Amino acid sequence: MDYGQTFKRLREDKGLKIIDLEQSNISRSLIGKFEKGQSRISADRLDKLLADMGVNHDEFLFLGGDANNNYLYSMIHRMGIQAGDPKEFQRLDIMIQQVTNDLKNGRGGMSARFMREFGLMIRAGFADGLSISELYESEQVQKHVQPAVAFLKQAETWGHMELDLFMLFYMGMTPADLLILGRLAIKRARFYTQLRNEKTRLVDTIYTAFNGLLYVDIVGAAEMLLLEEQVLDDMDDFLIDWTSERIRLKMGQGLLKMMQGNVNTGYEEVMSVVSVYELVGLRERADSIRNNVRVTKDAIIAGKPNKIPHIYALLI
């Protein structure tokens, strides 16, 4: 853990300058050198500075405990977008081999373990030609999803890695696990609601759970959407602009109404979001949502739920 960098991140996240924390026995020079890794600071002084920022020692350690987090992103970048093309399979296999070698050589830690499971989950899904909505029904897929689910259920506190694991594996999670973990995310990632730049991670997690449940458990999806709305209502609008999250929530509410049978009203709500995206120049996103919501509407009216495109989470 880089204590200085974590401290700097917290200070900047709370909108404070070094001079705001200077004290008679803790100079701004000492704080600056500590943040740059050029000097150490005693535990007593560190705790005093943290207390002045409204952060306790356990929270500080928790927020700094994501040293392996970049491993996940580097491996995801290495595997690239996967849509079933042979060249994409090749990149996926290279990534799986890389994390397997890292595990054998003691590198990557828990992140390497779960990236291997994630790669194998994707591989199994494509090998069987499964759609996103069918992943959680596959025994081969579940073999690689369940270790992550078990880990998330027992983790007392969710940090970067836990939230990232949820986002990686949610496609293969059963509706029951999605619902349980969506609820746990609110409780166990609670520290994130105290930090301006981290709040969106928690909101994104809840909306992801909503997307995963929407087509298989409408009651559970409605619960997730309500949780997201409550989290947003509790946020301080003065500290961060939540416009994009509220627009996304509006679209989710429209989709939920459509799936609940109030098709026309829900359709109009989603289309109002499309208009907003067009207004701000996000034409590609607007076109994708427009096309998919039309297909959704037609499928619901025709009584053909298997024709509904389960890809809204990938559009936002």
Short mmCIF file of N, CA, C and O in Angstrom, two decimals, residues 25-154:
data_model
loop_
_atom_site.label_atom_id
_atom_site.label_comp_id
_atom_site.label_asym_id
_atom_site.label_seq_id
_atom_site.Cartn_x
_atom_site.Cartn_y
_atom_site.Cartn_z
N ASN A 25 2.65 21.05 14.64
CA ASN A 25 3.71 20.04 14.62
C ASN A 25 3.68 19.17 13.36
O ASN A 25 4.35 18.16 13.29
N ILE A 26 2.86 19.59 12.37
CA ILE A 26 2.79 18.86 11.09
C ILE A 26 2.79 19.92 9.98
O ILE A 26 1.74 20.46 9.62
N SER A 27 3.95 20.20 9.45
CA SER A 27 4.08 21.26 8.46
C SER A 27 3.55 20.83 7.09
O SER A 27 3.46 19.64 6.79
N ARG A 28 3.25 21.84 6.25
CA ARG A 28 2.80 21.53 4.89
C ARG A 28 3.91 20.84 4.10
O ARG A 28 3.65 20.02 3.23
N SER A 29 5.16 21.15 4.43
CA SER A 29 6.29 20.53 3.76
C SER A 29 6.33 19.03 4.06
O SER A 29 6.55 18.20 3.15
N LEU A 30 6.10 18.67 5.33
CA LEU A 30 6.10 17.27 5.73
C LEU A 30 4.97 16.51 5.03
O LEU A 30 5.17 15.40 4.53
N ILE A 31 3.80 17.14 4.98
CA ILE A 31 2.65 16.49 4.33
C ILE A 31 2.94 16.28 2.85
O ILE A 31 2.67 15.22 2.29
N GLY A 32 3.51 17.30 2.20
CA GLY A 32 3.83 17.20 0.78
C GLY A 32 4.83 16.09 0.49
O GLY A 32 4.68 15.33 -0.47
N LYS A 33 5.89 16.00 1.33
CA LYS A 33 6.90 14.95 1.15
C LYS A 33 6.31 13.57 1.42
O LYS A 33 6.66 12.59 0.75
N PHE A 34 5.41 13.48 2.39
CA PHE A 34 4.74 12.21 2.70
C PHE A 34 3.92 11.73 1.49
O PHE A 34 3.97 10.56 1.11
N GLU A 35 3.19 12.66 0.88
CA GLU A 35 2.36 12.30 -0.27
C GLU A 35 3.22 11.84 -1.45
O GLU A 35 2.79 10.98 -2.24
N LYS A 36 4.42 12.41 -1.59
CA LYS A 36 5.30 12.05 -2.70
C LYS A 36 6.16 10.82 -2.39
O LYS A 36 6.94 10.38 -3.25
N GLY A 37 6.04 10.28 -1.19
CA GLY A 37 6.83 9.13 -0.82
C GLY A 37 8.25 9.48 -0.44
O GLY A 37 9.13 8.61 -0.37
N GLN A 38 8.52 10.76 -0.16
CA GLN A 38 9.87 11.22 0.17
C GLN A 38 10.14 11.24 1.67
O GLN A 38 11.27 11.45 2.09
N SER A 39 9.10 11.05 2.46
CA SER A 39 9.27 11.09 3.91
C SER A 39 8.19 10.24 4.57
O SER A 39 7.09 10.08 4.02
N ARG A 40 8.51 9.70 5.73
CA ARG A 40 7.53 8.95 6.51
C ARG A 40 6.87 9.88 7.51
O ARG A 40 7.33 10.99 7.76
N ILE A 41 5.76 9.38 8.08
CA ILE A 41 5.04 10.17 9.07
C ILE A 41 4.60 9.21 10.17
O ILE A 41 4.25 8.06 9.90
N SER A 42 4.62 9.66 11.41
CA SER A 42 4.27 8.77 12.52
C SER A 42 2.79 8.41 12.47
O SER A 42 1.96 9.14 11.90
N ALA A 43 2.45 7.27 13.07
CA ALA A 43 1.06 6.80 13.08
C ALA A 43 0.16 7.81 13.79
O ALA A 43 -0.98 8.04 13.36
N ASP A 44 0.66 8.41 14.87
CA ASP A 44 -0.14 9.38 15.62
C ASP A 44 -0.46 10.60 14.75
O ASP A 44 -1.60 11.09 14.74
N ARG A 45 0.54 11.10 14.03
CA ARG A 45 0.32 12.26 13.18
C ARG A 45 -0.62 11.92 12.01
O ARG A 45 -1.48 12.72 11.64
N LEU A 46 -0.42 10.71 11.43
CA LEU A 46 -1.29 10.30 10.34
C LEU A 46 -2.74 10.22 10.79
O LEU A 46 -3.64 10.72 10.12
N ASP A 47 -2.97 9.62 11.96
CA ASP A 47 -4.34 9.50 12.46
C ASP A 47 -4.95 10.87 12.76
O ASP A 47 -6.15 11.07 12.58
N LYS A 48 -4.11 11.81 13.20
CA LYS A 48 -4.61 13.16 13.47
C LYS A 48 -5.04 13.82 12.16
O LYS A 48 -6.10 14.45 12.09
N LEU A 49 -4.22 13.67 11.11
CA LEU A 49 -4.57 14.25 9.81
C LEU A 49 -5.83 13.61 9.24
O LEU A 49 -6.70 14.29 8.68
N LEU A 50 -5.93 12.28 9.39
CA LEU A 50 -7.11 11.57 8.89
C LEU A 50 -8.37 12.03 9.62
O LEU A 50 -9.42 12.25 9.00
N ALA A 51 -8.24 12.19 10.95
CA ALA A 51 -9.39 12.64 11.74
C ALA A 51 -9.85 14.02 11.29
O ALA A 51 -11.06 14.29 11.22
N ASP A 52 -8.90 14.88 10.94
CA ASP A 52 -9.26 16.23 10.47
C ASP A 52 -9.98 16.17 9.13
O ASP A 52 -10.71 17.10 8.77
N MET A 53 -9.77 15.10 8.37
CA MET A 53 -10.47 14.93 7.09
C MET A 53 -11.76 14.13 7.24
O MET A 53 -12.48 13.90 6.27
N GLY A 54 -12.05 13.68 8.47
CA GLY A 54 -13.25 12.90 8.69
C GLY A 54 -13.12 11.46 8.24
O GLY A 54 -14.09 10.81 7.87
N VAL A 55 -11.88 10.93 8.29
CA VAL A 55 -11.62 9.56 7.85
C VAL A 55 -10.97 8.80 9.00
O VAL A 55 -10.02 9.28 9.62
N ASN A 56 -11.48 7.59 9.32
CA ASN A 56 -10.84 6.81 10.37
C ASN A 56 -9.76 5.91 9.78
O ASN A 56 -9.67 5.74 8.56
N HIS A 57 -8.96 5.32 10.65
CA HIS A 57 -7.79 4.55 10.19
C HIS A 57 -8.20 3.33 9.36
O HIS A 57 -7.57 3.01 8.35
N ASP A 58 -9.25 2.63 9.80
CA ASP A 58 -9.70 1.44 9.07
C ASP A 58 -10.16 1.80 7.66
O ASP A 58 -9.89 1.07 6.70
N GLU A 59 -10.86 2.92 7.55
CA GLU A 59 -11.32 3.36 6.23
C GLU A 59 -10.13 3.70 5.33
O GLU A 59 -10.11 3.37 4.14
N PHE A 60 -9.11 4.32 5.91
CA PHE A 60 -7.92 4.67 5.16
C PHE A 60 -7.23 3.41 4.61
O PHE A 60 -6.86 3.35 3.44
N LEU A 61 -7.11 2.40 5.46
CA LEU A 61 -6.48 1.15 5.02
C LEU A 61 -7.32 0.47 3.95
O LEU A 61 -6.78 -0.09 2.99
N PHE A 62 -8.62 0.50 4.13
CA PHE A 62 -9.53 -0.13 3.15
C PHE A 62 -9.38 0.53 1.78
O PHE A 62 -9.23 -0.14 0.76
N LEU A 63 -9.39 1.85 1.76
CA LEU A 63 -9.35 2.57 0.49
C LEU A 63 -7.99 2.43 -0.20
O LEU A 63 -7.89 2.58 -1.41
N GLY A 64 -6.97 2.14 0.56
CA GLY A 64 -5.65 1.99 -0.04
C GLY A 64 -5.30 0.55 -0.37
O GLY A 64 -4.25 0.28 -0.93
N GLY A 65 -6.21 -0.36 -0.06
CA GLY A 65 -5.91 -1.77 -0.22
C GLY A 65 -6.25 -2.35 -1.57
O GLY A 65 -6.74 -3.46 -1.67
N ASP A 66 -6.00 -1.61 -2.65
CA ASP A 66 -6.35 -2.09 -3.99
C ASP A 66 -5.12 -2.13 -4.89
O ASP A 66 -5.19 -1.80 -6.07
N ALA A 67 -3.98 -2.53 -4.34
CA ALA A 67 -2.74 -2.50 -5.11
C ALA A 67 -2.79 -3.40 -6.34
O ALA A 67 -2.12 -3.15 -7.33
N ASN A 68 -3.57 -4.50 -6.28
CA ASN A 68 -3.62 -5.43 -7.40
C ASN A 68 -4.72 -5.08 -8.40
O ASN A 68 -4.93 -5.80 -9.37
N ASN A 69 -5.44 -3.99 -8.14
CA ASN A 69 -6.60 -3.68 -8.97
C ASN A 69 -6.24 -3.47 -10.44
O ASN A 69 -6.99 -3.86 -11.32
N ASN A 70 -5.10 -2.87 -10.72
CA ASN A 70 -4.72 -2.62 -12.10
C ASN A 70 -4.49 -3.89 -12.89
O ASN A 70 -4.55 -3.88 -14.12
N TYR A 71 -4.23 -4.99 -12.22
CA TYR A 71 -4.02 -6.26 -12.90
C TYR A 71 -5.27 -6.65 -13.68
O TYR A 71 -5.18 -7.10 -14.84
N LEU A 72 -6.44 -6.48 -13.07
CA LEU A 72 -7.69 -6.82 -13.75
C LEU A 72 -7.83 -6.03 -15.04
O LEU A 72 -8.15 -6.59 -16.10
N TYR A 73 -7.59 -4.73 -14.97
CA TYR A 73 -7.80 -3.89 -16.14
C TYR A 73 -6.79 -4.19 -17.25
O TYR A 73 -7.13 -4.17 -18.43
N SER A 74 -5.55 -4.50 -16.84
CA SER A 74 -4.56 -4.81 -17.86
C SER A 74 -4.90 -6.10 -18.59
O SER A 74 -4.72 -6.21 -19.81
N MET A 75 -5.42 -7.09 -17.87
CA MET A 75 -5.79 -8.36 -18.51
C MET A 75 -7.05 -8.21 -19.37
O MET A 75 -7.16 -8.82 -20.44
N ILE A 76 -8.00 -7.40 -18.91
CA ILE A 76 -9.19 -7.14 -19.72
C ILE A 76 -8.80 -6.45 -21.02
O ILE A 76 -9.32 -6.78 -22.10
N HIS A 77 -7.89 -5.51 -20.92
CA HIS A 77 -7.40 -4.83 -22.12
C HIS A 77 -6.71 -5.83 -23.06
O HIS A 77 -6.87 -5.76 -24.28
N ARG A 78 -5.99 -6.77 -22.48
CA ARG A 78 -5.27 -7.74 -23.29
C ARG A 78 -6.23 -8.66 -24.05
O ARG A 78 -5.99 -9.01 -25.20
N MET A 79 -7.32 -9.06 -23.40
CA MET A 79 -8.27 -9.95 -24.07
C MET A 79 -9.14 -9.21 -25.08
O MET A 79 -9.61 -9.78 -26.05
N GLY A 80 -9.32 -7.89 -24.88
CA GLY A 80 -10.09 -7.09 -25.82
C GLY A 80 -11.57 -7.43 -25.81
O GLY A 80 -12.05 -8.24 -25.01
N ILE A 81 -12.31 -6.82 -26.72
CA ILE A 81 -13.74 -7.09 -26.85
C ILE A 81 -13.94 -8.47 -27.44
O ILE A 81 -13.29 -8.84 -28.41
N GLN A 82 -14.85 -9.23 -26.85
CA GLN A 82 -15.09 -10.59 -27.30
C GLN A 82 -16.51 -10.70 -27.87
O GLN A 82 -17.49 -10.47 -27.17
N ALA A 83 -16.60 -11.06 -29.15
CA ALA A 83 -17.90 -11.22 -29.78
C ALA A 83 -18.00 -12.52 -30.57
O ALA A 83 -18.94 -12.73 -31.31
N GLY A 84 -17.00 -13.40 -30.42
CA GLY A 84 -17.06 -14.69 -31.07
C GLY A 84 -16.19 -14.84 -32.30
O GLY A 84 -16.15 -15.92 -32.90
N ASP A 85 -15.48 -13.81 -32.69
CA ASP A 85 -14.60 -13.89 -33.85
C ASP A 85 -13.36 -14.74 -33.51
O ASP A 85 -12.85 -14.67 -32.40
N PRO A 86 -12.88 -15.58 -34.46
CA PRO A 86 -11.71 -16.43 -34.20
C PRO A 86 -10.50 -15.66 -33.69
O PRO A 86 -9.78 -16.14 -32.80
N LYS A 87 -10.24 -14.47 -34.23
CA LYS A 87 -9.10 -13.67 -33.77
C LYS A 87 -9.31 -13.23 -32.32
O LYS A 87 -8.35 -13.12 -31.56
N GLU A 88 -10.57 -12.97 -31.96
CA GLU A 88 -10.87 -12.58 -30.58
C GLU A 88 -10.66 -13.77 -29.64
O GLU A 88 -10.16 -13.61 -28.52
N PHE A 89 -11.04 -14.96 -30.09
CA PHE A 89 -10.77 -16.17 -29.31
C PHE A 89 -9.28 -16.31 -29.03
O PHE A 89 -8.87 -16.69 -27.93
N GLN A 90 -8.49 -16.01 -30.03
CA GLN A 90 -7.04 -16.13 -29.89
C GLN A 90 -6.53 -15.18 -28.81
O GLN A 90 -5.70 -15.57 -27.97
N ARG A 91 -7.01 -13.95 -28.82
CA ARG A 91 -6.61 -13.00 -27.78
C ARG A 91 -7.07 -13.46 -26.41
O ARG A 91 -6.35 -13.31 -25.42
N LEU A 92 -8.27 -14.02 -26.35
CA LEU A 92 -8.80 -14.53 -25.08
C LEU A 92 -7.92 -15.66 -24.56
O LEU A 92 -7.57 -15.69 -23.37
N ASP A 93 -7.54 -16.58 -25.42
CA ASP A 93 -6.70 -17.71 -25.01
C ASP A 93 -5.32 -17.25 -24.54
O ASP A 93 -4.76 -17.80 -23.60
N ILE A 94 -4.79 -16.23 -25.20
CA ILE A 94 -3.49 -15.68 -24.79
C ILE A 94 -3.60 -15.08 -23.38
O ILE A 94 -2.72 -15.26 -22.54
N MET A 95 -4.70 -14.37 -23.12
CA MET A 95 -4.90 -13.79 -21.80
C MET A 95 -5.03 -14.89 -20.74
O MET A 95 -4.43 -14.81 -19.66
N ILE A 96 -5.80 -15.94 -21.05
CA ILE A 96 -5.97 -17.04 -20.09
C ILE A 96 -4.63 -17.70 -19.79
O ILE A 96 -4.31 -18.01 -18.63
N GLN A 97 -3.82 -17.90 -20.83
CA GLN A 97 -2.50 -18.50 -20.63
C GLN A 97 -1.60 -17.61 -19.79
O GLN A 97 -0.85 -18.08 -18.92
N GLN A 98 -1.70 -16.29 -20.00
CA GLN A 98 -0.89 -15.33 -19.24
C GLN A 98 -1.22 -15.40 -17.75
O GLN A 98 -0.31 -15.48 -16.91
N VAL A 99 -2.50 -15.35 -17.41
CA VAL A 99 -2.87 -15.37 -15.99
C VAL A 99 -2.58 -16.73 -15.37
O VAL A 99 -2.24 -16.83 -14.18
N THR A 100 -2.68 -17.80 -16.16
CA THR A 100 -2.33 -19.13 -15.66
C THR A 100 -0.86 -19.19 -15.30
O THR A 100 -0.47 -19.71 -14.24
N ASN A 101 -0.02 -18.65 -16.17
CA ASN A 101 1.43 -18.60 -15.90
C ASN A 101 1.73 -17.72 -14.69
O ASN A 101 2.60 -18.05 -13.87
N ASP A 102 1.01 -16.60 -14.58
CA ASP A 102 1.22 -15.71 -13.43
C ASP A 102 0.89 -16.43 -12.13
O ASP A 102 1.60 -16.28 -11.12
N LEU A 103 -0.20 -17.19 -12.14
CA LEU A 103 -0.58 -17.93 -10.93
C LEU A 103 0.49 -18.95 -10.56
O LEU A 103 0.83 -19.11 -9.38
N LYS A 104 1.02 -19.65 -11.56
CA LYS A 104 2.06 -20.66 -11.31
C LYS A 104 3.32 -20.01 -10.73
O LYS A 104 4.05 -20.64 -9.96
N ASN A 105 3.59 -18.77 -11.12
CA ASN A 105 4.80 -18.08 -10.69
C ASN A 105 4.56 -17.11 -9.54
O ASN A 105 5.42 -16.28 -9.23
N GLY A 106 3.40 -17.21 -8.92
CA GLY A 106 3.11 -16.40 -7.75
C GLY A 106 2.87 -14.93 -8.02
O GLY A 106 3.10 -14.09 -7.16
N ARG A 107 2.38 -14.60 -9.23
CA ARG A 107 2.11 -13.21 -9.58
C ARG A 107 0.61 -12.99 -9.72
O ARG A 107 -0.15 -13.89 -10.06
N GLY A 108 0.19 -11.74 -9.49
CA GLY A 108 -1.20 -11.38 -9.73
C GLY A 108 -2.15 -11.64 -8.59
O GLY A 108 -3.23 -11.07 -8.52
N GLY A 109 -1.77 -12.56 -7.68
CA GLY A 109 -2.59 -12.84 -6.51
C GLY A 109 -4.02 -13.22 -6.85
O GLY A 109 -4.31 -13.94 -7.81
N MET A 110 -4.93 -12.71 -6.03
CA MET A 110 -6.35 -13.03 -6.18
C MET A 110 -6.89 -12.52 -7.51
O MET A 110 -7.78 -13.13 -8.12
N SER A 111 -6.38 -11.40 -7.98
CA SER A 111 -6.84 -10.84 -9.25
C SER A 111 -6.56 -11.81 -10.41
O SER A 111 -7.38 -11.99 -11.30
N ALA A 112 -5.38 -12.44 -10.39
CA ALA A 112 -5.04 -13.41 -11.44
C ALA A 112 -5.96 -14.61 -11.37
O ALA A 112 -6.42 -15.13 -12.41
N ARG A 113 -6.24 -15.06 -10.16
CA ARG A 113 -7.13 -16.21 -9.99
C ARG A 113 -8.49 -15.95 -10.61
O ARG A 113 -9.03 -16.77 -11.36
N PHE A 114 -9.05 -14.77 -10.31
CA PHE A 114 -10.40 -14.49 -10.82
C PHE A 114 -10.40 -14.11 -12.29
O PHE A 114 -11.38 -14.35 -13.00
N MET A 115 -9.32 -13.51 -12.78
CA MET A 115 -9.27 -13.22 -14.21
C MET A 115 -9.22 -14.52 -15.01
O MET A 115 -9.78 -14.61 -16.11
N ARG A 116 -8.57 -15.54 -14.49
CA ARG A 116 -8.56 -16.84 -15.17
C ARG A 116 -9.97 -17.41 -15.21
O ARG A 116 -10.42 -17.91 -16.26
N GLU A 117 -10.68 -17.33 -14.09
CA GLU A 117 -12.06 -17.83 -14.06
C GLU A 117 -12.95 -17.04 -15.02
O GLU A 117 -13.80 -17.61 -15.72
N PHE A 118 -12.73 -15.73 -15.08
CA PHE A 118 -13.53 -14.89 -15.98
C PHE A 118 -13.27 -15.27 -17.44
O PHE A 118 -14.20 -15.41 -18.23
N GLY A 119 -12.00 -15.43 -17.79
CA GLY A 119 -11.67 -15.81 -19.16
C GLY A 119 -12.27 -17.15 -19.54
O GLY A 119 -12.82 -17.32 -20.64
N LEU A 120 -12.21 -18.11 -18.61
CA LEU A 120 -12.77 -19.43 -18.87
C LEU A 120 -14.30 -19.38 -18.95
O LEU A 120 -14.92 -20.14 -19.70
N MET A 121 -14.90 -18.47 -18.17
CA MET A 121 -16.36 -18.29 -18.25
C MET A 121 -16.75 -17.81 -19.64
O MET A 121 -17.68 -18.35 -20.27
N ILE A 122 -16.05 -16.79 -20.14
CA ILE A 122 -16.33 -16.26 -21.49
C ILE A 122 -16.09 -17.35 -22.53
O ILE A 122 -16.89 -17.52 -23.46
N ARG A 123 -15.01 -18.10 -22.38
CA ARG A 123 -14.67 -19.15 -23.33
C ARG A 123 -15.77 -20.21 -23.37
O ARG A 123 -16.19 -20.65 -24.44
N ALA A 124 -16.25 -20.62 -22.21
CA ALA A 124 -17.30 -21.64 -22.14
C ALA A 124 -18.60 -21.13 -22.76
O ALA A 124 -19.29 -21.88 -23.46
N GLY A 125 -18.91 -19.85 -22.52
CA GLY A 125 -20.14 -19.29 -23.09
C GLY A 125 -20.12 -19.27 -24.60
O GLY A 125 -21.10 -19.64 -25.26
N PHE A 126 -18.99 -18.87 -25.17
CA PHE A 126 -18.89 -18.83 -26.63
C PHE A 126 -18.82 -20.23 -27.23
O PHE A 126 -19.35 -20.48 -28.31
N ALA A 127 -18.15 -21.15 -26.54
CA ALA A 127 -18.02 -22.52 -27.06
C ALA A 127 -19.39 -23.18 -27.21
O ALA A 127 -19.62 -23.96 -28.14
N ASP A 128 -20.29 -22.86 -26.28
CA ASP A 128 -21.64 -23.44 -26.34
C ASP A 128 -22.62 -22.57 -27.10
O ASP A 128 -23.80 -22.91 -27.20
N GLY A 129 -22.13 -21.43 -27.63
CA GLY A 129 -23.01 -20.54 -28.39
C GLY A 129 -24.12 -19.94 -27.57
O GLY A 129 -25.24 -19.73 -28.05
N LEU A 130 -23.84 -19.61 -26.30
CA LEU A 130 -24.88 -19.11 -25.40
C LEU A 130 -25.08 -17.62 -25.56
O LEU A 130 -24.14 -16.87 -25.82
N SER A 131 -26.33 -17.19 -25.39
CA SER A 131 -26.62 -15.76 -25.34
C SER A 131 -26.36 -15.27 -23.92
O SER A 131 -26.18 -16.07 -22.99
N ILE A 132 -26.34 -13.95 -23.73
CA ILE A 132 -26.11 -13.40 -22.39
C ILE A 132 -27.15 -13.92 -21.41
O ILE A 132 -26.83 -14.24 -20.25
N SER A 133 -28.40 -14.03 -21.84
CA SER A 133 -29.47 -14.47 -20.95
C SER A 133 -29.39 -15.95 -20.59
O SER A 133 -30.04 -16.40 -19.66
N GLU A 134 -28.56 -16.72 -21.31
CA GLU A 134 -28.45 -18.16 -21.07
C GLU A 134 -27.21 -18.55 -20.28
O GLU A 134 -27.07 -19.71 -19.89
N LEU A 135 -26.34 -17.61 -20.02
CA LEU A 135 -25.06 -17.93 -19.39
C LEU A 135 -25.24 -18.61 -18.03
O LEU A 135 -24.56 -19.57 -17.71
N TYR A 136 -26.17 -18.07 -17.21
CA TYR A 136 -26.29 -18.59 -15.85
C TYR A 136 -26.93 -19.97 -15.80
O TYR A 136 -26.95 -20.62 -14.75
N GLU A 137 -27.46 -20.44 -16.93
CA GLU A 137 -28.06 -21.77 -16.98
C GLU A 137 -27.05 -22.85 -17.36
O GLU A 137 -27.34 -24.04 -17.32
N SER A 138 -25.84 -22.46 -17.75
CA SER A 138 -24.83 -23.40 -18.22
C SER A 138 -23.98 -23.90 -17.06
O SER A 138 -23.41 -23.12 -16.30
N GLU A 139 -23.86 -25.22 -16.93
CA GLU A 139 -23.02 -25.80 -15.88
C GLU A 139 -21.56 -25.43 -16.07
O GLU A 139 -20.83 -25.18 -15.11
N GLN A 140 -21.10 -25.41 -17.34
CA GLN A 140 -19.71 -25.06 -17.62
C GLN A 140 -19.40 -23.62 -17.22
O GLN A 140 -18.34 -23.32 -16.69
N VAL A 141 -20.36 -22.73 -17.47
CA VAL A 141 -20.19 -21.33 -17.08
C VAL A 141 -20.22 -21.19 -15.57
O VAL A 141 -19.36 -20.51 -14.97
N GLN A 142 -21.17 -21.85 -14.92
CA GLN A 142 -21.31 -21.74 -13.47
C GLN A 142 -20.08 -22.23 -12.72
O GLN A 142 -19.76 -21.74 -11.64
N LYS A 143 -19.38 -23.19 -13.29
CA LYS A 143 -18.16 -23.71 -12.67
C LYS A 143 -17.14 -22.60 -12.45
O LYS A 143 -16.36 -22.63 -11.49
N HIS A 144 -17.15 -21.61 -13.34
CA HIS A 144 -16.19 -20.51 -13.25
C HIS A 144 -16.76 -19.27 -12.56
O HIS A 144 -16.00 -18.41 -12.12
N VAL A 145 -18.09 -19.18 -12.49
CA VAL A 145 -18.73 -18.02 -11.86
C VAL A 145 -18.81 -18.19 -10.35
O VAL A 145 -18.61 -17.24 -9.59
N GLN A 146 -19.08 -19.41 -9.90
CA GLN A 146 -19.36 -19.64 -8.48
C GLN A 146 -18.22 -19.27 -7.54
O GLN A 146 -18.48 -18.79 -6.42
N PRO A 147 -16.94 -19.48 -7.89
CA PRO A 147 -15.88 -19.03 -6.97
C PRO A 147 -15.94 -17.54 -6.68
O PRO A 147 -15.73 -17.11 -5.54
N ALA A 148 -16.25 -16.74 -7.70
CA ALA A 148 -16.36 -15.29 -7.50
C ALA A 148 -17.58 -14.96 -6.64
O ALA A 148 -17.51 -14.11 -5.76
N VAL A 149 -18.69 -15.64 -6.90
CA VAL A 149 -19.91 -15.42 -6.12
C VAL A 149 -19.66 -15.76 -4.65
O VAL A 149 -20.04 -15.00 -3.75
N ALA A 150 -19.03 -16.90 -4.41
CA ALA A 150 -18.74 -17.31 -3.03
C ALA A 150 -17.84 -16.31 -2.33
O ALA A 150 -18.05 -15.97 -1.16
N PHE A 151 -16.82 -15.83 -3.05
CA PHE A 151 -15.91 -14.84 -2.47
C PHE A 151 -16.64 -13.57 -2.11
O PHE A 151 -16.45 -13.00 -1.03
N LEU A 152 -17.51 -13.07 -3.01
CA LEU A 152 -18.23 -11.82 -2.76
C LEU A 152 -19.21 -11.96 -1.60
O LEU A 152 -19.40 -11.01 -0.83
N LYS A 153 -19.80 -13.12 -1.44
CA LYS A 153 -20.76 -13.31 -0.35
C LYS A 153 -20.07 -13.28 1.01
O LYS A 153 -20.67 -12.82 1.99
N GLN A 154 -18.83 -13.76 1.07
CA GLN A 154 -18.16 -13.81 2.38
C GLN A 154 -17.32 -12.58 2.67
O GLN A 154 -16.89 -12.37 3.80
#
